[in-house]
mmCIF file of C-alpha atoms in Angstrom:
data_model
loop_
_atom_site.group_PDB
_atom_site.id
_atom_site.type_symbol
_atom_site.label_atom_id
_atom_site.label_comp_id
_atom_site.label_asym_id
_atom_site.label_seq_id
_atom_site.Cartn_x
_atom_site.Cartn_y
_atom_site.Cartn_z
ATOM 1 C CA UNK A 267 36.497 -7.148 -72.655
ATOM 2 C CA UNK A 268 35.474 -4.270 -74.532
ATOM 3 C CA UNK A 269 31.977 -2.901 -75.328
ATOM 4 C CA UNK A 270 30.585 -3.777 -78.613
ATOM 5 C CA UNK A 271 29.611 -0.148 -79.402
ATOM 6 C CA UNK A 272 27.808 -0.828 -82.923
ATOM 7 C CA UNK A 273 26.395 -4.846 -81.778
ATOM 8 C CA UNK A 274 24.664 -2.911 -79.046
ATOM 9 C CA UNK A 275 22.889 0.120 -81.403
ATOM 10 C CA UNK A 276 21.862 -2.289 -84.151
ATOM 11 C CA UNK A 277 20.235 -4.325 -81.756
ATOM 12 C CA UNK A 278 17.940 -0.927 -81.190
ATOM 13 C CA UNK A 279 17.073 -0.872 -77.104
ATOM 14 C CA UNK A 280 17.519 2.406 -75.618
ATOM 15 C CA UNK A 281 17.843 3.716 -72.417
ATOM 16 C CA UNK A 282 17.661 7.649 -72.764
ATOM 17 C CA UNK A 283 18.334 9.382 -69.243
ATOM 18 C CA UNK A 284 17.390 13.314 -69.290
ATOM 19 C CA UNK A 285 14.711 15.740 -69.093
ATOM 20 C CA UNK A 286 11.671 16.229 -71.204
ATOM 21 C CA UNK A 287 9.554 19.231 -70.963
ATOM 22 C CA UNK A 288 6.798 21.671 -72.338
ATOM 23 C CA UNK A 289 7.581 23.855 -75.822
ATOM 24 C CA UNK A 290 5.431 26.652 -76.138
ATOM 25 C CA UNK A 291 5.778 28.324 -79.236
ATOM 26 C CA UNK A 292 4.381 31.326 -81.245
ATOM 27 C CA UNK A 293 2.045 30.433 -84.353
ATOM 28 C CA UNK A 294 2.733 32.133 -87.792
ATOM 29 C CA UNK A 295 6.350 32.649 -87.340
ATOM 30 C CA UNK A 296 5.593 35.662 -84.631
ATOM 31 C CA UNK A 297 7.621 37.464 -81.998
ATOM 32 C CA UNK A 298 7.177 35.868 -78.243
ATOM 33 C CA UNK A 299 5.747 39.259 -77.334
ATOM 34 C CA UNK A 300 3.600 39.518 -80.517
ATOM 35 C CA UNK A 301 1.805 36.356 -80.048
ATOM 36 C CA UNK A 302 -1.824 35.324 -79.614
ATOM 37 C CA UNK A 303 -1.880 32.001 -80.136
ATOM 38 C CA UNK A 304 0.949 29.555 -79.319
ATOM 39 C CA UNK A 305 1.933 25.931 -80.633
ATOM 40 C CA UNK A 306 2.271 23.402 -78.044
ATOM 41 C CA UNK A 307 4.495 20.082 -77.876
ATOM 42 C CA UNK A 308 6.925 18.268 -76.093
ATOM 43 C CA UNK A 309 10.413 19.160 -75.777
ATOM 44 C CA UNK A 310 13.782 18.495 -73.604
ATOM 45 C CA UNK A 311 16.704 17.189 -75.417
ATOM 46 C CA UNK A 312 16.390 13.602 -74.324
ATOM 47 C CA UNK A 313 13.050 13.461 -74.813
ATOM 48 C CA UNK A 314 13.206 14.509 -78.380
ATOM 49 C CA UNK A 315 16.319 11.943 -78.677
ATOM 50 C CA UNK A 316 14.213 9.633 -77.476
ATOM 51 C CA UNK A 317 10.462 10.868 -79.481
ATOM 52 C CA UNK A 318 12.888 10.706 -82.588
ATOM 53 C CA UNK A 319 14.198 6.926 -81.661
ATOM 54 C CA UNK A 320 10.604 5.660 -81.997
ATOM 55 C CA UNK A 321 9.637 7.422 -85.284
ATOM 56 C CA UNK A 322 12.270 5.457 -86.808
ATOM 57 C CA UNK A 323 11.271 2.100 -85.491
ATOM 58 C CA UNK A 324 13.497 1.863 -82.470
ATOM 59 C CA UNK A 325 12.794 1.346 -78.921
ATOM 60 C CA UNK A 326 13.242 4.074 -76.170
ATOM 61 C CA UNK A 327 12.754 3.920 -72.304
ATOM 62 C CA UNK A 328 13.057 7.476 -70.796
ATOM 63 C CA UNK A 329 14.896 8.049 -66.843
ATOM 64 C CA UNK A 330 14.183 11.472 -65.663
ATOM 65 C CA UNK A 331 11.831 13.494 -62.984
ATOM 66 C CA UNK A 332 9.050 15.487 -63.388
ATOM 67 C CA UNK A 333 6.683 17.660 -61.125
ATOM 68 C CA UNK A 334 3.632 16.392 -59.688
ATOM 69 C CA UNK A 335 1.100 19.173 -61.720
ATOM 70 C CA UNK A 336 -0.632 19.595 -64.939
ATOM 71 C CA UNK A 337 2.640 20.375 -67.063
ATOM 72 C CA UNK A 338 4.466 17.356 -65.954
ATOM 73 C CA UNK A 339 1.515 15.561 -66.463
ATOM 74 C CA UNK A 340 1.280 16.566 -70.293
ATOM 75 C CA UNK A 341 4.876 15.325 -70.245
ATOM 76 C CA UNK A 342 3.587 12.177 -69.058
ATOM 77 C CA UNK A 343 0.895 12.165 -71.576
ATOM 78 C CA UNK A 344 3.536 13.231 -74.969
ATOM 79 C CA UNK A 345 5.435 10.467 -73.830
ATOM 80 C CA UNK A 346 2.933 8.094 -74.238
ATOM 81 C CA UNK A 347 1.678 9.547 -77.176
ATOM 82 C CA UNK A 348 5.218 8.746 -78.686
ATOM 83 C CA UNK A 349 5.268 5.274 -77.588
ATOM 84 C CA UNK A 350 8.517 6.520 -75.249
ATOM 85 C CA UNK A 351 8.779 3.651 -72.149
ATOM 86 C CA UNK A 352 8.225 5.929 -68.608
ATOM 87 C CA UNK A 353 8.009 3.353 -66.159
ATOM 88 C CA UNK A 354 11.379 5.255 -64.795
ATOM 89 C CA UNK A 355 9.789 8.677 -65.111
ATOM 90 C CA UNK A 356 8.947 9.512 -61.205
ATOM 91 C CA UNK A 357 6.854 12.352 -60.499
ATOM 92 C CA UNK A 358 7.639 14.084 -57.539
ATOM 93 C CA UNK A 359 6.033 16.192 -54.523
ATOM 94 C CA UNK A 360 7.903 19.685 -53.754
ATOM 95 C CA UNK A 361 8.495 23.193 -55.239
ATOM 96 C CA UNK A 362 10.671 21.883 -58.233
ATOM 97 C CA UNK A 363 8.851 22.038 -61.444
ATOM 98 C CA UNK A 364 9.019 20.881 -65.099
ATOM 99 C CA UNK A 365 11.335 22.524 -67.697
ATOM 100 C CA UNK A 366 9.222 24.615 -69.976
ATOM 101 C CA UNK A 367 10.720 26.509 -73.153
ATOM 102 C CA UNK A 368 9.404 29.507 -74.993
ATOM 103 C CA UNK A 369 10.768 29.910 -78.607
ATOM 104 C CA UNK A 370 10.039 31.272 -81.760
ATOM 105 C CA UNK A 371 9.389 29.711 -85.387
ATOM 106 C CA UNK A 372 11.929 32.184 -87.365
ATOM 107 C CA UNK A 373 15.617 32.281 -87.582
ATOM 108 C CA UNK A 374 16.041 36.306 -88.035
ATOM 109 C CA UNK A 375 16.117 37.631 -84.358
ATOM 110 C CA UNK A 376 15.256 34.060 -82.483
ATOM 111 C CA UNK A 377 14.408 34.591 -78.950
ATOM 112 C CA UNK A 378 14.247 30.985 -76.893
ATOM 113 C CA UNK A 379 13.292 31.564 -72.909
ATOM 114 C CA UNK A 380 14.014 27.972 -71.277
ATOM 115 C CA UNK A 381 12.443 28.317 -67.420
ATOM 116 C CA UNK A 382 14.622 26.035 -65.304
ATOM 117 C CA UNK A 383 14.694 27.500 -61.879
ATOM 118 C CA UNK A 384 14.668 24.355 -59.322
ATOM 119 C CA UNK A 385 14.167 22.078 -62.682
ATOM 120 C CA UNK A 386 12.197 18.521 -61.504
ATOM 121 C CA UNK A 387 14.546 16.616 -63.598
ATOM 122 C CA UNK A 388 17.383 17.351 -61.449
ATOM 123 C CA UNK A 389 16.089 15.647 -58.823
ATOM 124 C CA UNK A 390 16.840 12.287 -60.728
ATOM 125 C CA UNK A 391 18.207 10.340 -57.568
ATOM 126 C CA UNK A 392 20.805 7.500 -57.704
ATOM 127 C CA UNK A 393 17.787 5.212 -56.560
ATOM 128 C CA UNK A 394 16.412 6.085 -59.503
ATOM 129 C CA UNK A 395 18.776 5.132 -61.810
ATOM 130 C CA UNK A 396 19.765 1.963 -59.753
ATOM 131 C CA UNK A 397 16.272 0.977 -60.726
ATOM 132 C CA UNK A 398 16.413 0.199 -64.428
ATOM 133 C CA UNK A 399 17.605 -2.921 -65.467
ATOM 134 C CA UNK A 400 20.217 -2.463 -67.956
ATOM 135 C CA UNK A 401 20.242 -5.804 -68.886
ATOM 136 C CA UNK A 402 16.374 -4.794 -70.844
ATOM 137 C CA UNK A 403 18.770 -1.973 -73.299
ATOM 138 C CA UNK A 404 21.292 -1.958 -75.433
ATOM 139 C CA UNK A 405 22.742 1.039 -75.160
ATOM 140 C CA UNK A 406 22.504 4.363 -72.825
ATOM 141 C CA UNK A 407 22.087 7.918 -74.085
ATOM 142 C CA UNK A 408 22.174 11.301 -72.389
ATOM 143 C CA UNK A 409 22.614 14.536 -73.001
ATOM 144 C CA UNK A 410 24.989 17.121 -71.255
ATOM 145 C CA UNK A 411 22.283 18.999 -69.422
ATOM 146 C CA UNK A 412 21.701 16.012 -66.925
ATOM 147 C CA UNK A 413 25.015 16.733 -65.328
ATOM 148 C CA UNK A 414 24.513 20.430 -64.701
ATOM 149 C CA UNK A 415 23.524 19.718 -61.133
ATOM 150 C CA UNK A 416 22.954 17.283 -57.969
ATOM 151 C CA UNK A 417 21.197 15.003 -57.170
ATOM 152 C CA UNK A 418 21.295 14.504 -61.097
ATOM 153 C CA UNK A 419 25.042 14.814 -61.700
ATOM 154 C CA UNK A 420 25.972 11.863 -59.706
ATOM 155 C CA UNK A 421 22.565 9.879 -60.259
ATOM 156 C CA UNK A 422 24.058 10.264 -64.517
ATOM 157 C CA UNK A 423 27.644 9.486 -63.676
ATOM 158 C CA UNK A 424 25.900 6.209 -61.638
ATOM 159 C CA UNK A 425 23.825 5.903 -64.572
ATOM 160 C CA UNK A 426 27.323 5.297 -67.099
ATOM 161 C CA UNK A 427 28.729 3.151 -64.446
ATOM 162 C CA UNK A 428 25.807 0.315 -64.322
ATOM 163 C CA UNK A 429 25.227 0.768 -67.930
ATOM 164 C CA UNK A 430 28.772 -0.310 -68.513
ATOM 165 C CA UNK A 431 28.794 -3.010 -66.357
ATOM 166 C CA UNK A 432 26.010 -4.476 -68.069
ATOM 167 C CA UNK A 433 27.627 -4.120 -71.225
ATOM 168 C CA UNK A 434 26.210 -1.062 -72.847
ATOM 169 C CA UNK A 435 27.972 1.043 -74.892
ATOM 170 C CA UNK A 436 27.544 4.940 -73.593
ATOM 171 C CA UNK A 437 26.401 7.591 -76.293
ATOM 172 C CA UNK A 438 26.517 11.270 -75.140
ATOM 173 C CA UNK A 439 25.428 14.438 -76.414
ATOM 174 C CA UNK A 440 27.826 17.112 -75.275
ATOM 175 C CA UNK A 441 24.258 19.577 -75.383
ATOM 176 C CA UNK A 442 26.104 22.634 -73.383
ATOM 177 C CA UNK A 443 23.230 25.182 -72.075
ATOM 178 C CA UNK A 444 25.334 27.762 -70.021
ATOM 179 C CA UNK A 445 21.831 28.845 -68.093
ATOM 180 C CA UNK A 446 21.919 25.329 -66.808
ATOM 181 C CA UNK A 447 25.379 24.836 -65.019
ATOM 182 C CA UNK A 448 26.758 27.200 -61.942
ATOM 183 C CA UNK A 449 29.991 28.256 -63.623
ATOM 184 C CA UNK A 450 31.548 27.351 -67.134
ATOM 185 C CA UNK A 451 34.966 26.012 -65.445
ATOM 186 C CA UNK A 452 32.471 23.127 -63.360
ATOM 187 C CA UNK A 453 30.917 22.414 -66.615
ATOM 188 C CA UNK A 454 34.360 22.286 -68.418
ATOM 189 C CA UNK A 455 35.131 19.562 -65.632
ATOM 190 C CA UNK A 456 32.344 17.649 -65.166
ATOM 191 C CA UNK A 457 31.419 17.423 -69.200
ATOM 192 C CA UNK A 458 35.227 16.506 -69.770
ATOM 193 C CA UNK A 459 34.935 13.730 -67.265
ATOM 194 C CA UNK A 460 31.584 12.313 -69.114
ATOM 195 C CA UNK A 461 33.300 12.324 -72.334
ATOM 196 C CA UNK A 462 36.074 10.289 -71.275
ATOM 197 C CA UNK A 463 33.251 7.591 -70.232
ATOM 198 C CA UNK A 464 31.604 7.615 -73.481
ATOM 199 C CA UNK A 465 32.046 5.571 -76.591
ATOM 200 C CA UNK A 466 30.103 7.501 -78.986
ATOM 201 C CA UNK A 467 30.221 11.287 -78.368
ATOM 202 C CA UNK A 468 28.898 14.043 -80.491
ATOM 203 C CA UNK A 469 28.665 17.999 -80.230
ATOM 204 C CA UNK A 470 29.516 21.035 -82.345
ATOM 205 C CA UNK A 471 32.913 22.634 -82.366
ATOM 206 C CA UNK A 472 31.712 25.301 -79.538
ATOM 207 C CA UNK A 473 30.991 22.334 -77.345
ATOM 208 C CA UNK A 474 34.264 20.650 -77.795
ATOM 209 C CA UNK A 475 35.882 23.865 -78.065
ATOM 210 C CA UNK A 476 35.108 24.697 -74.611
ATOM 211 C CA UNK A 477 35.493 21.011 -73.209
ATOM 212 C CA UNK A 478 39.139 21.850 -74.933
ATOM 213 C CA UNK A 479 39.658 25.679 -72.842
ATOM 214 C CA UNK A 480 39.853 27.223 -76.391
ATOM 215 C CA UNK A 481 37.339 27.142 -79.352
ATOM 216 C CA UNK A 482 40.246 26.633 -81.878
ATOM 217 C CA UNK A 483 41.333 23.710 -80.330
ATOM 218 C CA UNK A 484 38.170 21.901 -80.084
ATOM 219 C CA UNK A 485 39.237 19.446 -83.482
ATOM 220 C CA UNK A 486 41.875 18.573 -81.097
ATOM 221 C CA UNK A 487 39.798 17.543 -78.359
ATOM 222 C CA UNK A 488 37.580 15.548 -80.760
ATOM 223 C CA UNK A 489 40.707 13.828 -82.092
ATOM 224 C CA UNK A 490 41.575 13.166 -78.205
ATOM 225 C CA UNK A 491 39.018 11.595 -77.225
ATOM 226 C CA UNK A 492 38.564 9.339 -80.559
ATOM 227 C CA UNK A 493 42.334 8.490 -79.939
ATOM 228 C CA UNK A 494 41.213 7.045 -76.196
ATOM 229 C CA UNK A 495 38.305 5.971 -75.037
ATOM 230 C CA UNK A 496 35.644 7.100 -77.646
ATOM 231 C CA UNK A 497 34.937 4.748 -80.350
ATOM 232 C CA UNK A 498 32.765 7.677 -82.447
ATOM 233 C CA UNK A 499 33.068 11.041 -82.251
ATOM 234 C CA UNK A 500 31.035 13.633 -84.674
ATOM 235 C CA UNK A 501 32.097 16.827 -84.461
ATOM 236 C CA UNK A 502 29.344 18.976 -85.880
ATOM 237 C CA UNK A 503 30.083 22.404 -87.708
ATOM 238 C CA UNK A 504 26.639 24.173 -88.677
ATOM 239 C CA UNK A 505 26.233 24.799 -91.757
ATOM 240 C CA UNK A 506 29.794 23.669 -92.681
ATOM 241 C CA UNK A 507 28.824 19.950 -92.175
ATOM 242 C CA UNK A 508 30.881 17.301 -89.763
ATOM 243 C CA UNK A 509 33.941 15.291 -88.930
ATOM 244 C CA UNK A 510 33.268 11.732 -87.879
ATOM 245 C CA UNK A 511 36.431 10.225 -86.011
ATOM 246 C CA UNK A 512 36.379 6.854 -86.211
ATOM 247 C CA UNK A 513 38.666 3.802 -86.721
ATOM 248 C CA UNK A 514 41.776 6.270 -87.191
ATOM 249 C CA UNK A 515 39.908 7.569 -89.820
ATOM 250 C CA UNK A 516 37.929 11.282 -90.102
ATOM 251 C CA UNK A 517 35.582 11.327 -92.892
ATOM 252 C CA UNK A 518 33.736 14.505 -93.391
ATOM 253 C CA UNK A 519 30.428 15.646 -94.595
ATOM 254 C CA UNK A 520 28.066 18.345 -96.042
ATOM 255 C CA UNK A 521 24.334 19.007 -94.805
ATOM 256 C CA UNK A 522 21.584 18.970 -96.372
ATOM 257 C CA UNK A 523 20.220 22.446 -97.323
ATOM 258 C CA UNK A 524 16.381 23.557 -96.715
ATOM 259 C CA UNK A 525 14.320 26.649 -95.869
ATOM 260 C CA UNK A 526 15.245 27.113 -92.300
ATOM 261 C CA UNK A 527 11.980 28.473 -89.793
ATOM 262 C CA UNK A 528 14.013 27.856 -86.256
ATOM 263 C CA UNK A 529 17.071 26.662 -85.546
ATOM 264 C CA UNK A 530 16.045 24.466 -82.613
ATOM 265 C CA UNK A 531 15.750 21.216 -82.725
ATOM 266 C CA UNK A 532 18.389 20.154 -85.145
ATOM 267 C CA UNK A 533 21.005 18.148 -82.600
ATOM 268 C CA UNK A 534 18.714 16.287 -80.851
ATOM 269 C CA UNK A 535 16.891 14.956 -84.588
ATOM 270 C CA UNK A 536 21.085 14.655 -86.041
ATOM 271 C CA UNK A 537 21.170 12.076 -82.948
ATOM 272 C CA UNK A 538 17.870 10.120 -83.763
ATOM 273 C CA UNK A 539 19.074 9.709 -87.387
ATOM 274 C CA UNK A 540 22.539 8.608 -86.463
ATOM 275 C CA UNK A 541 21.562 6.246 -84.239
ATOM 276 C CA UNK A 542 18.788 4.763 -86.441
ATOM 277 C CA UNK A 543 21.057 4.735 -89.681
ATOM 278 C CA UNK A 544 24.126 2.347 -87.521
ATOM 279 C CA UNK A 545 21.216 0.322 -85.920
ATOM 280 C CA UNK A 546 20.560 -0.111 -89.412
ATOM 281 C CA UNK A 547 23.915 -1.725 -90.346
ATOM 282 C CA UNK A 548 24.855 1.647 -92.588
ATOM 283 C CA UNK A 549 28.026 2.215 -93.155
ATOM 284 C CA UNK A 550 29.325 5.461 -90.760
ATOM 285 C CA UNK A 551 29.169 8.164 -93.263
ATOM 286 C CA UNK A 552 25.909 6.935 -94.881
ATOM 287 C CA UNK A 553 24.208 6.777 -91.086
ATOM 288 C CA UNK A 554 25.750 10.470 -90.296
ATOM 289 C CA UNK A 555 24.600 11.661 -93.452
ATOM 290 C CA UNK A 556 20.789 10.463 -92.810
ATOM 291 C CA UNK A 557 21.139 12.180 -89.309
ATOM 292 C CA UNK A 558 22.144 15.846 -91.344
ATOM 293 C CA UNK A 559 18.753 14.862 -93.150
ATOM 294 C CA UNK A 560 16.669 14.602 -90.217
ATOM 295 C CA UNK A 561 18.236 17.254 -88.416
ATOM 296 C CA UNK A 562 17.285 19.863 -91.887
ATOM 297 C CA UNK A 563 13.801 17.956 -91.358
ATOM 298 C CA UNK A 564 13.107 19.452 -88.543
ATOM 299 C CA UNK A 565 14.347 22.720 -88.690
ATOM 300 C CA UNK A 566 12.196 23.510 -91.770
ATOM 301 C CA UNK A 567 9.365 22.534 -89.617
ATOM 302 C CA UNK A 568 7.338 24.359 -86.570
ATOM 303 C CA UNK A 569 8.162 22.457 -83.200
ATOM 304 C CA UNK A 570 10.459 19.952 -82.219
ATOM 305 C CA UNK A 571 9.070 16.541 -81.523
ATOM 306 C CA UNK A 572 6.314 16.633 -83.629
ATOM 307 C CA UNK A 573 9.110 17.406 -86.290
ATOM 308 C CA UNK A 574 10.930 14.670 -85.905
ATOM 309 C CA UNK A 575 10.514 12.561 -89.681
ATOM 310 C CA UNK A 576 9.468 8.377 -89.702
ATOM 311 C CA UNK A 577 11.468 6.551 -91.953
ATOM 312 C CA UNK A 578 8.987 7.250 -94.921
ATOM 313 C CA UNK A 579 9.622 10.951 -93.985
ATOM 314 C CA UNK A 580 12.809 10.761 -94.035
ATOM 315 C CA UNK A 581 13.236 8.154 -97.151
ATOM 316 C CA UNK A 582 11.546 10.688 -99.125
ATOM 317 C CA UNK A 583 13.366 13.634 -98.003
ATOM 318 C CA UNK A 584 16.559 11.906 -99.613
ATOM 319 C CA UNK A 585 15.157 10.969 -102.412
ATOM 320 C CA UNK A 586 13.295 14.415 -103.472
ATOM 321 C CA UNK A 587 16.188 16.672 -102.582
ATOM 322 C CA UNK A 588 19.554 16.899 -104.531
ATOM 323 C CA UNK A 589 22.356 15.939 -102.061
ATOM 324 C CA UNK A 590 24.408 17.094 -99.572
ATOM 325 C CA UNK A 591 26.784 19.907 -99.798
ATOM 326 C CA UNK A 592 30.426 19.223 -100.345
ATOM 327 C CA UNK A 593 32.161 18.395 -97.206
#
């Protein structure tokens, strides 16, 4: 029996395994080695997937690791803040620490620095994923990042296995960070062989460019995997919009444009909306659409997290701006 990809969204119960972490960030739109004062708020991809779940009136339950000081304790703290479930957040003992990013508010000459030397979160264990009681969600999310290493890499693959045996359909973030993985052909491999467990996939053209071997044949992985096990893919193309696979069909879209003042921040807000738009009972391109919105949300805006819009936000967004570009 197959999963029932959009019966399990709508019904809006989210397990979200991945990292979460400290954003440091330069006030006033500064360089990193300018600045006197910085911006502080919670980051990590999955984190933010799951901060921007909650805005919109979902539910979100984080799985992830992180180090037994003061930064993984403000991780601890955001995440309550956020109303994001950690009773499968562990905190552990040992030299690993908490991801922490440095990155700028301006687009000309970004500079991010992402410290993730012995990263905590990759010391998610299968016991801790064996844990959660899948039966509580109604659907699984991750990003690419949690299979970058061990113990995580298996503890995430363990992670899609229960989650699909308990009937969840299995949304993944392709999320490639080079600095993260050992060499590009493991990553090739390993993110290949998580895509081919997913049912709703999404990631820009470099992503499945390089899950392809070739950048110009990433389309052509998107159509693979659409054609096979995947029962949504988006593939994302910056400012040229998307291409939503689904049901045979590819419908494509603009983005929505705005004063840009970072350019982090945008994929993990595109997922949020998404998500919130088909829990909604949109139809596809309406839901994709609404997660271009919130992605140009919170680009125009300092931070990440704190970015991410509530429905109001984001219902007036659409209403005061003028549309989409052509797709």
């Amino acid at each position: 029996m197959g999963v029932d990809v959009l019966g399990g969204i709508q019904k809006g119960r989210f397990i979200v395994v991945g990292r979460v972490g400290m954003d440091l960030s330069p006030v006033d739109r500064s360089r990193t080695e300018d600045a006197t004062e910085m911006m502080v708020a919670m980051g990590g991809s999955s984190a933010n997937i799951a901060a921007g779940l909650v805005k919109l009136g979902l539910s979100a339950d984080l799985v992830t690791c992180v180090s037994d000081d003061a930064v993984g304790r403000y991780c601890l703290n955001q995440l309550d803040a956020y109303g994001v479930g950690r009773s499968h957040v562990r905190t552990i003992q040992g030299e690993e620490r908490t991801s922490l990013a440095v990155y700028e508010t301006r687009v000309e000459n970004h500079q991010s620095v992402i410290y993730r030397n012995n990263a905590a979160d990759f010391q998610m264990s299968l016991e801790d994923v064996e844990a959660v009681d899948y039966g509580a969600f109604s659907a699984l999310i991750t990003a690419g990042t949690v299979f970058a290493a061990e113990p995580s890499r298996s503890a995430a693959f363990r992670a899609f296995e229960l989650a699909r045996k308990a009937g969840l359909p299995i949304i993944f973030d392709v999320d490639y960070r080079p600095y993260s993985w050992p060499s590009p052909e493991v990553a090739a491999d390993v993110l290949s062989r998580a895509g081919a467990m997913s049912d709703v996939i999404v990631g820009n053209d470099e992503e499945f460019g390089f899950m392809a071997g070739d950048i110009a044949q990433g389309l052509g992985k998107a159509r693979e995997l659409a054609g096979s096990n995947a029962a949504i893919v988006v593939y994302k193309m910056g400012p040229d919009g998307a291409v939503t696979i689904a049901n045979g069909e590819e419908v494509s879209t603009g983005i929505y444009k705005v004063e840009a003042v970072k350019p982090t921040g945008a994929g993990d807000s595109f997922m949020a909306g998404l998500l919130a738009g088909l829990a909604e009972n949109r139809p596809l391109k309406e839901a994709v659409l609404r997660g271009s919105a919130c992605a140009s949300i919170v680009v125009a805006q300092p931070g990440c997290a704190p970015a991410m819009p509530d429905t109001d936000t984001l219902d007036l967004f659409l209403s005061e701006h003028p549309g989409p570009t052509a797709a």
